[in-house]
Amino acid sequence: MSNDLNVHGVLASLGISDALLPGAWAGSALGGDNAGVIDSINPADGTVLGRVALATSEQYEAVVSTAQAQYLRWRTLPAPKRGEIIRQMAEQFRIHKEALGALVSFEVGKVRSEGAGEVQETIDIADFAVGLSRQLYGLTMHSERPGHRMYEQWHPLGLVSVITAFNFPNAVWAWNAMIAAVCGDGVVWKPSLKAPLIAIATHRICEDVLAKNGYSGLFGLVIGRDAEIGERMIRDARFPLVSATGSTRMGRHVGSVVAERFGRSLLELGGNNAIIVTADADLDLALRGIAFGAVGTAGQRCTTTRRIYLHADIADTLTERLVKCYKQVKIGHPLEAGTLMGPLIDDDAVNAYEAAIQEAVAQGGRVLTGGKRVDRAGSYVEPTIIAMDHDLPICQHETFAPILYVGRFTDLDDAIRRQNDVPQGLSSSIFTTNFQSSEQFLGATGSDCGIANVNIGTSGAEIGGAFGGEKETGGGREAGSDSWKAYMRRQTCTLNYSRDLPLAQGITFDV
Ligand code: UN1
């Protein structure tokens, strides 16, 4: 694809026509009935990008049973051979990076570099999975019994259902699917209804590779409503693992339904991430870290910076610089050169932004910059900074919009306590040049989040680490490190190669 900013060109280069697209893919598309039709809307101007037929329960059944049948074959393929097929997917994502990235911009409004960056995350996790294909290591233990050997091994788990949100419509699926696939699992994906075209394009890229290698349908796609397809999916015992990204409310429901049938869930829910800036911090770094964390992706990352706590000695200077920087943020069409902030996903998001600002002001917050919808077509808002003398009740909630609350502190213990004093626990940062402050922040009584950074912002985590958070963020870990273990079943094996049968714990049982 060249510099074609036309959505039809982008879709065509991804092999998608702009006619009514099927929402159920058991490898290839399933025709027949549908459970209604949805429009994919461009949040930058409200135009319709495409139309998608929602999956029926019969189609859901066909998708899941196809994936199940392919899983039974796939799990017997040696992991390094699975890795080779994932390598081919990584290659395809490289080829389609620009087009897929542009589609991310069209469908969810990310600026161009962030759309491409998202696809890069997909490439990275696929590469990671290829490496992992030769490293799905188990431990060996020393048995307490003579002539015995003890070890653990990891087997494929089964089918994994992956439920994704609009804000990372490609990468979050890939974190799950690439790791699940290398672990020997099949995957059925239910994407957000706000990003169906990216899901279809992504599915097709992988399906081509799977079909060429004889595993068509190992990855299934069902585009449907939560109340119908989502409910069916989370109750379906063919999914030993449900990996869901979204709101805390959604995760609470998914977690309890899946637990009731003794399934596992991997939840990646709301964030409410704070940055602490100490008096000795490098303010140039802090400024950039805060601005990207709070304004990037129009505040619609689960890792977005929503609160900052500034030491009183530097609070005025840094706040002033931030306000100046916010006023210079170029808001505009996501694919226009120089745009730093695109639109929110839709008008409901704009309403939530306006309501949150109103509430913050009613609670004593002072709007220092921003605070309004931008007067143009599309769901655009101004990035907003709200100063607070005390932590406002609204700071307990995640509003998926570019609103940053600024508080000040004099004592680091107090700043860390306030940072932790929210129900969510995803990401956190400190900007400091003081070794003791950074160690205090990273220590056991420091940040209580799944991610704790020093001198970088809260968002933009690399895939090599385990990604996820504590408390109402849900406790799941996806992507790198040993997150793969959630996608496999562990088996502890003890082998007796002696001619006796000694019992553990010194028990005698002579018969
Ligand atoms: C999300 O918003 O759901 O760390 C994921 C980041 C990205 C992923 C965010 N790598 O900001």
Coordinates of C-alpha atoms and ligand atoms in Angstrom, one line a residue, residues 110 117 121 165 167-168 171-172 175 245-246 268-269 292 297 300-304 398 400 426-427 451 458-463 467 478, ligand 1:
K110 CA -5.7 6.2 16.5
G117 CA 2.6 0.8 16.6
E121 CA 3.0 -5.0 19.0
A165 CA -12.2 -4.1 23.5
N167 CA -9.0 0.4 22.0
F168 CA -6.4 -2.3 21.0
A171 CA -2.7 -6.2 19.4
V172 CA -4.6 -7.5 22.5
W175 CA -1.1 -11.2 22.7
T245 CA -10.3 -7.2 28.2
G246 CA -12.8 -4.4 29.0
E268 CA -7.5 -7.3 31.9
L269 CA -9.8 -4.6 33.1
F292 CA 2.1 10.8 26.1
T297 CA -4.7 7.4 22.1
Q300 CA -8.3 5.5 25.7
R301 CA -5.6 3.1 26.9
C302 CA -6.1 1.0 30.0
T303 CA -2.6 2.2 30.8
T304 CA -3.5 5.9 30.3
E398 CA -11.8 5.3 35.1
F400 CA -12.0 6.5 29.1
L426 CA -2.7 -1.7 36.5
S427 CA 0.2 0.8 35.9
I451 CA 3.3 -2.4 36.3
T458 CA 2.4 4.5 32.6
S459 CA 1.5 3.5 29.1
G460 CA 3.4 1.9 26.1
A461 CA 4.5 -1.3 27.9
E462 CA 6.7 -3.6 25.9
I463 CA 5.4 -7.1 25.1
F467 CA 1.1 -7.3 31.2
E478 CA -0.8 -11.5 29.2
Ligands
UN1_1 C1 -4.8 -1.6 26.6 O1 -5.0 -0.4 26.7 O2 -5.8 -2.5 26.7 O3 1.0 -0.6 27.5 C2 -3.5 -2.2 26.3 C3 0.3 -0.1 26.6 C4 0.0 -1.0 25.4 C5 -1.1 -1.9 25.7 C6 -2.4 -1.2 26.3 N1 1.2 -1.8 25.1 O4 -0.1 1.0 26.6

